[in-house]
Amino acid sequence: MKLTPLIDRRRIQKRVEELGSEINADYTGCQNLVLVCILRGSFVFFADLIRQISLSFSCEFIQLESYGCGVDSSGSVKIISSSLDNIENSDILVIEDIVDTGLSITILYDYLLSFSPRSLKCCSLLDKPSRRQQPVSINYVGFSIENQFVVGYGLDYDQFYRNLPDICVLDLSKP
Ligand code: 5GP
């Protein structure tokens, strides 16, 4: 396996600050903002991003399972656990690590819409538009990347590599 750096920690930090500023501006005056962390991949991004947001908001956590172990989507996405409560009439901002085929976010949106939120938006650290199978609109994107498998900054391969401070491409074909 070969790891090749793609986005270093300084670029990530700068972009997270920019996203935080955009979110601060867009949600100014919002009374019921809820930020939803999608576990497990987005926990590092979530932890950094929320500290750039100076508004009042609550945090919720939803665990999805879309990849088993490997680099290809299993094609089925399940909500494994969710801590949501009283989010009717809230402004929900979903914080994702990466949108790939769009399957996970589509299923998640259906689930969240069933709670009748006032608004529903998504902020994703990474976007792989060339892999899309479902048309989804992402309101805030950190970085658009090519069709390559990445790890680090919370993203894993078989639960490993989440601790890498930089986002790296993982090439399984190389020794
Ligand atoms: P989607 O349902 O959009 O195909 O996939 C979304 C989920 O697949 C992400 O939340 C993430 O868990 C996983 N995923 C997609 N692409 C990658 C990738 O390049 N690296 C890692 N580590 N996970 C990915």
mmCIF file with all atom_site columns, N, CA and C in Angstrom, residues 102-160:
data_model
loop_
_atom_site.group_PDB
_atom_site.id
_atom_site.type_symbol
_atom_site.label_atom_id
_atom_site.label_alt_id
_atom_site.label_comp_id
_atom_site.label_asym_id
_atom_site.label_entity_id
_atom_site.label_seq_id
_atom_site.pdbx_PDB_ins_code
_atom_site.Cartn_x
_atom_site.Cartn_y
_atom_site.Cartn_z
_atom_site.occupancy
_atom_site.B_iso_or_equiv
_atom_site.pdbx_formal_charge
_atom_site.auth_seq_id
_atom_site.auth_comp_id
_atom_site.auth_asym_id
_atom_site.auth_atom_id
_atom_site.pdbx_PDB_model_num
ATOM 1   N N  . GLY A 1 102 ? -23.123 9.626  -3.549  1.00 0.00 ? 102 GLY A N  1
ATOM 2   C CA . GLY A 1 102 ? -24.276 10.438 -3.152  1.00 0.00 ? 102 GLY A CA 1
ATOM 3   C C  . GLY A 1 102 ? -25.363 9.613  -2.481  1.00 0.00 ? 102 GLY A C  1
ATOM 4   N N  . LEU A 1 103 ? -25.155 8.316  -2.406  1.00 0.00 ? 103 LEU A N  1
ATOM 5   C CA . LEU A 1 103 ? -26.148 7.408  -1.816  1.00 0.00 ? 103 LEU A CA 1
ATOM 6   C C  . LEU A 1 103 ? -26.395 7.707  -0.336  1.00 0.00 ? 103 LEU A C  1
ATOM 7   N N  . SER A 1 104 ? -25.314 7.839  0.411   1.00 0.00 ? 104 SER A N  1
ATOM 8   C CA . SER A 1 104 ? -25.451 8.064  1.863   1.00 0.00 ? 104 SER A CA 1
ATOM 9   C C  . SER A 1 104 ? -26.211 9.346  2.158   1.00 0.00 ? 104 SER A C  1
ATOM 10  N N  . ILE A 1 105 ? -25.835 10.416 1.483   1.00 0.00 ? 105 ILE A N  1
ATOM 11  C CA . ILE A 1 105 ? -26.463 11.704 1.794   1.00 0.00 ? 105 ILE A CA 1
ATOM 12  C C  . ILE A 1 105 ? -27.932 11.707 1.356   1.00 0.00 ? 105 ILE A C  1
ATOM 13  N N  . THR A 1 106 ? -28.247 10.964 0.302   1.00 0.00 ? 106 THR A N  1
ATOM 14  C CA . THR A 1 106 ? -29.643 10.873 -0.153  1.00 0.00 ? 106 THR A CA 1
ATOM 15  C C  . THR A 1 106 ? -30.495 10.178 0.913   1.00 0.00 ? 106 THR A C  1
ATOM 16  N N  . ILE A 1 107 ? -29.984 9.067  1.427   1.00 0.00 ? 107 ILE A N  1
ATOM 17  C CA . ILE A 1 107 ? -30.713 8.319  2.455   1.00 0.00 ? 107 ILE A CA 1
ATOM 18  C C  . ILE A 1 107 ? -30.827 9.137  3.741   1.00 0.00 ? 107 ILE A C  1
ATOM 19  N N  . LEU A 1 108 ? -29.753 9.813  4.060   1.00 0.00 ? 108 LEU A N  1
ATOM 20  C CA . LEU A 1 108 ? -29.731 10.665 5.248   1.00 0.00 ? 108 LEU A CA 1
ATOM 21  C C  . LEU A 1 108 ? -30.733 11.820 5.126   1.00 0.00 ? 108 LEU A C  1
ATOM 22  N N  . TYR A 1 109 ? -30.788 12.437 3.964   1.00 0.00 ? 109 TYR A N  1
ATOM 23  C CA . TYR A 1 109 ? -31.730 13.538 3.742   1.00 0.00 ? 109 TYR A CA 1
ATOM 24  C C  . TYR A 1 109 ? -33.168 13.050 3.912   1.00 0.00 ? 109 TYR A C  1
ATOM 25  N N  . ASP A 1 110 ? -33.481 11.867 3.344   1.00 0.00 ? 110 ASP A N  1
ATOM 26  C CA . ASP A 1 110 ? -34.843 11.312 3.485   1.00 0.00 ? 110 ASP A CA 1
ATOM 27  C C  . ASP A 1 110 ? -35.177 11.146 4.962   1.00 0.00 ? 110 ASP A C  1
ATOM 28  N N  . TYR A 1 111 ? -34.221 10.608 5.706   1.00 0.00 ? 111 TYR A N  1
ATOM 29  C CA . TYR A 1 111 ? -34.417 10.373 7.136   1.00 0.00 ? 111 TYR A CA 1
ATOM 30  C C  . TYR A 1 111 ? -34.623 11.703 7.869   1.00 0.00 ? 111 TYR A C  1
ATOM 31  N N  . LEU A 1 112 ? -33.763 12.675 7.601   1.00 0.00 ? 112 LEU A N  1
ATOM 32  C CA . LEU A 1 112 ? -33.840 13.947 8.318   1.00 0.00 ? 112 LEU A CA 1
ATOM 33  C C  . LEU A 1 112 ? -35.091 14.742 7.937   1.00 0.00 ? 112 LEU A C  1
ATOM 34  N N  . LEU A 1 113 ? -35.503 14.631 6.689   1.00 0.00 ? 113 LEU A N  1
ATOM 35  C CA . LEU A 1 113 ? -36.709 15.355 6.257   1.00 0.00 ? 113 LEU A CA 1
ATOM 36  C C  . LEU A 1 113 ? -37.952 14.837 6.976   1.00 0.00 ? 113 LEU A C  1
ATOM 37  N N  . SER A 1 114 ? -37.899 13.576 7.428   1.00 0.00 ? 114 SER A N  1
ATOM 38  C CA . SER A 1 114 ? -39.049 13.011 8.141   1.00 0.00 ? 114 SER A CA 1
ATOM 39  C C  . SER A 1 114 ? -39.265 13.704 9.495   1.00 0.00 ? 114 SER A C  1
ATOM 40  N N  . PHE A 1 115 ? -38.264 14.475 9.966   1.00 0.00 ? 115 PHE A N  1
ATOM 41  C CA . PHE A 1 115 ? -38.418 15.223 11.216  1.00 0.00 ? 115 PHE A CA 1
ATOM 42  C C  . PHE A 1 115 ? -38.959 16.638 10.977  1.00 0.00 ? 115 PHE A C  1
ATOM 43  N N  . SER A 1 116 ? -39.276 16.958 9.725   1.00 0.00 ? 116 SER A N  1
ATOM 44  C CA . SER A 1 116 ? -39.787 18.290 9.345   1.00 0.00 ? 116 SER A CA 1
ATOM 45  C C  . SER A 1 116 ? -38.904 19.443 9.823   1.00 0.00 ? 116 SER A C  1
ATOM 46  N N  . PRO A 1 117 ? -37.647 19.461 9.412   1.00 0.00 ? 117 PRO A N  1
ATOM 47  C CA . PRO A 1 117 ? -36.797 20.594 9.799   1.00 0.00 ? 117 PRO A CA 1
ATOM 48  C C  . PRO A 1 117 ? -37.205 21.861 9.035   1.00 0.00 ? 117 PRO A C  1
ATOM 49  N N  . ARG A 1 118 ? -36.785 23.011 9.542   1.00 0.00 ? 118 ARG A N  1
ATOM 50  C CA . ARG A 1 118 ? -37.063 24.264 8.834   1.00 0.00 ? 118 ARG A CA 1
ATOM 51  C C  . ARG A 1 118 ? -36.191 24.357 7.584   1.00 0.00 ? 118 ARG A C  1
ATOM 52  N N  . SER A 1 119 ? -34.937 23.919 7.719   1.00 0.00 ? 119 SER A N  1
ATOM 53  C CA . SER A 1 119 ? -34.050 23.864 6.549   1.00 0.00 ? 119 SER A CA 1
ATOM 54  C C  . SER A 1 119 ? -33.069 22.712 6.734   1.00 0.00 ? 119 SER A C  1
ATOM 55  N N  . LEU A 1 120 ? -32.548 22.252 5.617   1.00 0.00 ? 120 LEU A N  1
ATOM 56  C CA . LEU A 1 120 ? -31.618 21.120 5.644   1.00 0.00 ? 120 LEU A CA 1
ATOM 57  C C  . LEU A 1 120 ? -30.514 21.372 4.625   1.00 0.00 ? 120 LEU A C  1
ATOM 58  N N  . LYS A 1 121 ? -29.280 21.469 5.107   1.00 0.00 ? 121 LYS A N  1
ATOM 59  C CA . LYS A 1 121 ? -28.145 21.710 4.208   1.00 0.00 ? 121 LYS A CA 1
ATOM 60  C C  . LYS A 1 121 ? -27.009 20.774 4.572   1.00 0.00 ? 121 LYS A C  1
ATOM 61  N N  . CYS A 1 122 ? -26.022 20.724 3.689   1.00 0.00 ? 122 CYS A N  1
ATOM 62  C CA . CYS A 1 122 ? -24.888 19.825 3.916   1.00 0.00 ? 122 CYS A CA 1
ATOM 63  C C  . CYS A 1 122 ? -23.563 20.540 3.686   1.00 0.00 ? 122 CYS A C  1
ATOM 64  N N  . CYS A 1 123 ? -22.632 20.265 4.566   1.00 0.00 ? 123 CYS A N  1
ATOM 65  C CA . CYS A 1 123 ? -21.255 20.742 4.405   1.00 0.00 ? 123 CYS A CA 1
ATOM 66  C C  . CYS A 1 123 ? -20.371 19.499 4.350   1.00 0.00 ? 123 CYS A C  1
ATOM 67  N N  . SER A 1 124 ? -19.657 19.315 3.247   1.00 0.00 ? 124 SER A N  1
ATOM 68  C CA . SER A 1 124 ? -18.791 18.144 3.132   1.00 0.00 ? 124 SER A CA 1
ATOM 69  C C  . SER A 1 124 ? -17.350 18.592 2.937   1.00 0.00 ? 124 SER A C  1
ATOM 70  N N  . LEU A 1 125 ? -16.458 17.990 3.688   1.00 0.00 ? 125 LEU A N  1
ATOM 71  C CA . LEU A 1 125 ? -15.046 18.325 3.548   1.00 0.00 ? 125 LEU A CA 1
ATOM 72  C C  . LEU A 1 125 ? -14.569 18.031 2.128   1.00 0.00 ? 125 LEU A C  1
ATOM 73  N N  . LEU A 1 126 ? -14.960 16.849 1.616   1.00 0.00 ? 126 LEU A N  1
ATOM 74  C CA . LEU A 1 126 ? -14.501 16.423 0.291   1.00 0.00 ? 126 LEU A CA 1
ATOM 75  C C  . LEU A 1 126 ? -15.685 16.064 -0.600  1.00 0.00 ? 126 LEU A C  1
ATOM 76  N N  . ASP A 1 127 ? -15.468 16.213 -1.898  1.00 0.00 ? 127 ASP A N  1
ATOM 77  C CA . ASP A 1 127 ? -16.497 15.863 -2.875  1.00 0.00 ? 127 ASP A CA 1
ATOM 78  C C  . ASP A 1 127 ? -15.815 15.158 -4.039  1.00 0.00 ? 127 ASP A C  1
ATOM 79  N N  . LYS A 1 128 ? -16.414 14.021 -4.448  1.00 0.00 ? 128 LYS A N  1
ATOM 80  C CA . LYS A 1 128 ? -15.913 13.310 -5.639  1.00 0.00 ? 128 LYS A CA 1
ATOM 81  C C  . LYS A 1 128 ? -17.019 13.344 -6.691  1.00 0.00 ? 128 LYS A C  1
ATOM 82  N N  . PRO A 1 129 ? -17.187 14.471 -7.396  1.00 0.00 ? 129 PRO A N  1
ATOM 83  C CA . PRO A 1 129 ? -18.339 14.614 -8.297  1.00 0.00 ? 129 PRO A CA 1
ATOM 84  C C  . PRO A 1 129 ? -18.367 13.581 -9.421  1.00 0.00 ? 129 PRO A C  1
ATOM 85  N N  . SER A 1 130 ? -17.196 13.088 -9.835  1.00 0.00 ? 130 SER A N  1
ATOM 86  C CA . SER A 1 130 ? -17.168 12.147 -10.973 1.00 0.00 ? 130 SER A CA 1
ATOM 87  C C  . SER A 1 130 ? -17.767 10.785 -10.614 1.00 0.00 ? 130 SER A C  1
ATOM 88  N N  . ARG A 1 131 ? -17.983 10.513 -9.354  1.00 0.00 ? 131 ARG A N  1
ATOM 89  C CA . ARG A 1 131 ? -18.501 9.208  -8.908  1.00 0.00 ? 131 ARG A CA 1
ATOM 90  C C  . ARG A 1 131 ? -20.012 9.237  -8.643  1.00 0.00 ? 131 ARG A C  1
ATOM 91  N N  . ARG A 1 132 ? -20.629 10.387 -8.845  1.00 0.00 ? 132 ARG A N  1
ATOM 92  C CA . ARG A 1 132 ? -22.014 10.550 -8.409  1.00 0.00 ? 132 ARG A CA 1
ATOM 93  C C  . ARG A 1 132 ? -22.989 9.610  -9.108  1.00 0.00 ? 132 ARG A C  1
ATOM 94  N N  . GLN A 1 133 ? -23.846 8.939  -8.323  1.00 0.00 ? 133 GLN A N  1
ATOM 95  C CA . GLN A 1 133 ? -24.941 8.120  -8.862  1.00 0.00 ? 133 GLN A CA 1
ATOM 96  C C  . GLN A 1 133 ? -26.282 8.750  -8.560  1.00 0.00 ? 133 GLN A C  1
ATOM 97  N N  . GLN A 1 134 ? -26.314 9.552  -7.494  1.00 0.00 ? 134 GLN A N  1
ATOM 98  C CA . GLN A 1 134 ? -27.541 10.244 -7.099  1.00 0.00 ? 134 GLN A CA 1
ATOM 99  C C  . GLN A 1 134 ? -27.285 11.743 -7.213  1.00 0.00 ? 134 GLN A C  1
ATOM 100 N N  . PRO A 1 135 ? -28.221 12.488 -7.826  1.00 0.00 ? 135 PRO A N  1
ATOM 101 C CA . PRO A 1 135 ? -28.010 13.943 -7.907  1.00 0.00 ? 135 PRO A CA 1
ATOM 102 C C  . PRO A 1 135 ? -28.228 14.581 -6.533  1.00 0.00 ? 135 PRO A C  1
ATOM 103 N N  . VAL A 1 136 ? -27.194 15.129 -5.956  1.00 0.00 ? 136 VAL A N  1
ATOM 104 C CA . VAL A 1 136 ? -27.337 15.782 -4.651  1.00 0.00 ? 136 VAL A CA 1
ATOM 105 C C  . VAL A 1 136 ? -26.651 17.144 -4.699  1.00 0.00 ? 136 VAL A C  1
ATOM 106 N N  . SER A 1 137 ? -27.229 18.085 -3.964  1.00 0.00 ? 137 SER A N  1
ATOM 107 C CA . SER A 1 137 ? -26.551 19.379 -3.932  1.00 0.00 ? 137 SER A CA 1
ATOM 108 C C  . SER A 1 137 ? -25.889 19.530 -2.564  1.00 0.00 ? 137 SER A C  1
ATOM 109 N N  . ILE A 1 138 ? -24.623 19.869 -2.595  1.00 0.00 ? 138 ILE A N  1
ATOM 110 C CA . ILE A 1 138 ? -23.865 20.071 -1.359  1.00 0.00 ? 138 ILE A CA 1
ATOM 111 C C  . ILE A 1 138 ? -23.671 21.575 -1.227  1.00 0.00 ? 138 ILE A C  1
ATOM 112 N N  . ASN A 1 139 ? -24.077 22.113 -0.101  1.00 0.00 ? 139 ASN A N  1
ATOM 113 C CA . ASN A 1 139 ? -24.082 23.563 0.050   1.00 0.00 ? 139 ASN A CA 1
ATOM 114 C C  . ASN A 1 139 ? -22.700 24.139 0.335   1.00 0.00 ? 139 ASN A C  1
ATOM 115 N N  . TYR A 1 140 ? -21.884 23.387 1.060   1.00 0.00 ? 140 TYR A N  1
ATOM 116 C CA . TYR A 1 140 ? -20.517 23.842 1.364   1.00 0.00 ? 140 TYR A CA 1
ATOM 117 C C  . TYR A 1 140 ? -19.569 22.680 1.083   1.00 0.00 ? 140 TYR A C  1
ATOM 118 N N  . VAL A 1 141 ? -18.581 22.922 0.214   1.00 0.00 ? 141 VAL A N  1
ATOM 119 C CA . VAL A 1 141 ? -17.608 21.876 -0.121  1.00 0.00 ? 141 VAL A CA 1
ATOM 120 C C  . VAL A 1 141 ? -16.214 22.372 0.243   1.00 0.00 ? 141 VAL A C  1
ATOM 121 N N  . GLY A 1 142 ? -15.470 21.518 0.968   1.00 0.00 ? 142 GLY A N  1
ATOM 122 C CA . GLY A 1 142 ? -14.092 21.879 1.291   1.00 0.00 ? 142 GLY A CA 1
ATOM 123 C C  . GLY A 1 142 ? -13.217 21.791 0.053   1.00 0.00 ? 142 GLY A C  1
ATOM 124 N N  . PHE A 1 143 ? -13.112 20.583 -0.497  1.00 0.00 ? 143 PHE A N  1
ATOM 125 C CA . PHE A 1 143 ? -12.268 20.345 -1.675  1.00 0.00 ? 143 PHE A CA 1
ATOM 126 C C  . PHE A 1 143 ? -12.955 19.339 -2.593  1.00 0.00 ? 143 PHE A C  1
ATOM 127 N N  . SER A 1 144 ? -12.907 19.604 -3.904  1.00 0.00 ? 144 SER A N  1
ATOM 128 C CA . SER A 1 144 ? -13.346 18.604 -4.891  1.00 0.00 ? 144 SER A CA 1
ATOM 129 C C  . SER A 1 144 ? -12.127 17.804 -5.290  1.00 0.00 ? 144 SER A C  1
ATOM 130 N N  . ILE A 1 145 ? -12.275 16.474 -5.317  1.00 0.00 ? 145 ILE A N  1
ATOM 131 C CA . ILE A 1 145 ? -11.119 15.637 -5.669  1.00 0.00 ? 145 ILE A CA 1
ATOM 132 C C  . ILE A 1 145 ? -11.483 14.681 -6.794  1.00 0.00 ? 145 ILE A C  1
ATOM 133 N N  . GLU A 1 146 ? -10.447 14.098 -7.399  1.00 0.00 ? 146 GLU A N  1
ATOM 134 C CA . GLU A 1 146 ? -10.628 13.120 -8.466  1.00 0.00 ? 146 GLU A CA 1
ATOM 135 C C  . GLU A 1 146 ? -11.128 11.805 -7.877  1.00 0.00 ? 146 GLU A C  1
ATOM 136 N N  . ASN A 1 147 ? -11.351 10.846 -8.773  1.00 0.00 ? 147 ASN A N  1
ATOM 137 C CA . ASN A 1 147 ? -11.782 9.518  -8.334  1.00 0.00 ? 147 ASN A CA 1
ATOM 138 C C  . ASN A 1 147 ? -10.600 8.726  -7.786  1.00 0.00 ? 147 ASN A C  1
ATOM 139 N N  . GLN A 1 148 ? -10.296 8.995  -6.529  1.00 0.00 ? 148 GLN A N  1
ATOM 140 C CA . GLN A 1 148 ? -9.204  8.285  -5.865  1.00 0.00 ? 148 GLN A CA 1
ATOM 141 C C  . GLN A 1 148 ? -9.597  8.052  -4.413  1.00 0.00 ? 148 GLN A C  1
ATOM 142 N N  . PHE A 1 149 ? -9.051  6.995  -3.815  1.00 0.00 ? 149 PHE A N  1
ATOM 143 C CA . PHE A 1 149 ? -9.434  6.653  -2.448  1.00 0.00 ? 149 PHE A CA 1
ATOM 144 C C  . PHE A 1 149 ? -8.510  7.371  -1.477  1.00 0.00 ? 149 PHE A C  1
ATOM 145 N N  . VAL A 1 150 ? -9.111  8.146  -0.580  1.00 0.00 ? 150 VAL A N  1
ATOM 146 C CA . VAL A 1 150 ? -8.303  8.952  0.333   1.00 0.00 ? 150 VAL A CA 1
ATOM 147 C C  . VAL A 1 150 ? -8.514  8.532  1.786   1.00 0.00 ? 150 VAL A C  1
ATOM 148 N N  . VAL A 1 151 ? -7.466  8.757  2.570   1.00 0.00 ? 151 VAL A N  1
ATOM 149 C CA . VAL A 1 151 ? -7.515  8.466  4.002   1.00 0.00 ? 151 VAL A CA 1
ATOM 150 C C  . VAL A 1 151 ? -6.879  9.641  4.756   1.00 0.00 ? 151 VAL A C  1
ATOM 151 N N  . GLY A 1 152 ? -7.070  9.633  6.075   1.00 0.00 ? 152 GLY A N  1
ATOM 152 C CA . GLY A 1 152 ? -6.478  10.672 6.913   1.00 0.00 ? 152 GLY A CA 1
ATOM 153 C C  . GLY A 1 152 ? -7.507  11.706 7.322   1.00 0.00 ? 152 GLY A C  1
ATOM 154 N N  . TYR A 1 153 ? -7.155  12.509 8.343   1.00 0.00 ? 153 TYR A N  1
ATOM 155 C CA . TYR A 1 153 ? -8.037  13.558 8.849   1.00 0.00 ? 153 TYR A CA 1
ATOM 156 C C  . TYR A 1 153 ? -9.437  12.985 9.124   1.00 0.00 ? 153 TYR A C  1
ATOM 157 N N  . GLY A 1 154 ? -9.463  11.803 9.725   1.00 0.00 ? 154 GLY A N  1
ATOM 158 C CA . GLY A 1 154 ? -10.730 11.158 10.090  1.00 0.00 ? 154 GLY A CA 1
ATOM 159 C C  . GLY A 1 154 ? -11.180 10.062 9.148   1.00 0.00 ? 154 GLY A C  1
ATOM 160 N N  . LEU A 1 155 ? -10.697 10.101 7.902   1.00 0.00 ? 155 LEU A N  1
ATOM 161 C CA . LEU A 1 155 ? -11.118 9.081  6.929   1.00 0.00 ? 155 LEU A CA 1
ATOM 162 C C  . LEU A 1 155 ? -10.256 7.837  7.064   1.00 0.00 ? 155 LEU A C  1
ATOM 163 N N  . ASP A 1 156 ? -10.882 6.682  6.918   1.00 0.00 ? 156 ASP A N  1
ATOM 164 C CA . ASP A 1 156 ? -10.168 5.435  7.205   1.00 0.00 ? 156 ASP A CA 1
ATOM 165 C C  . ASP A 1 156 ? -10.069 4.515  5.995   1.00 0.00 ? 156 ASP A C  1
ATOM 166 N N  . TYR A 1 157 ? -9.181  3.527  6.160   1.00 0.00 ? 157 TYR A N  1
ATOM 167 C CA . TYR A 1 157 ? -9.240  2.309  5.352   1.00 0.00 ? 157 TYR A CA 1
ATOM 168 C C  . TYR A 1 157 ? -9.281  1.177  6.366   1.00 0.00 ? 157 TYR A C  1
ATOM 169 N N  . ASP A 1 158 ? -10.416 0.469  6.415   1.00 0.00 ? 158 ASP A N  1
ATOM 170 C CA . ASP A 1 158 ? -10.561 -0.637 7.364   1.00 0.00 ? 158 ASP A CA 1
ATOM 171 C C  . ASP A 1 158 ? -10.282 -0.178 8.802   1.00 0.00 ? 158 ASP A C  1
ATOM 172 N N  . GLN A 1 159 ? -10.736 1.015  9.124   1.00 0.00 ? 159 GLN A N  1
ATOM 173 C CA . GLN A 1 159 ? -10.610 1.651  10.460  1.00 0.00 ? 159 GLN A CA 1
ATOM 174 C C  . GLN A 1 159 ? -9.214  2.202  10.778  1.00 0.00 ? 159 GLN A C  1
ATOM 175 N N  . PHE A 1 160 ? -8.270  2.066  9.863   1.00 0.00 ? 160 PHE A N  1
ATOM 176 C CA . PHE A 1 160 ? -6.931  2.619  10.099  1.00 0.00 ? 160 PHE A CA 1
ATOM 177 C C  . PHE A 1 160 ? -6.764  3.955  9.357   1.00 0.00 ? 160 PHE A C  1
#
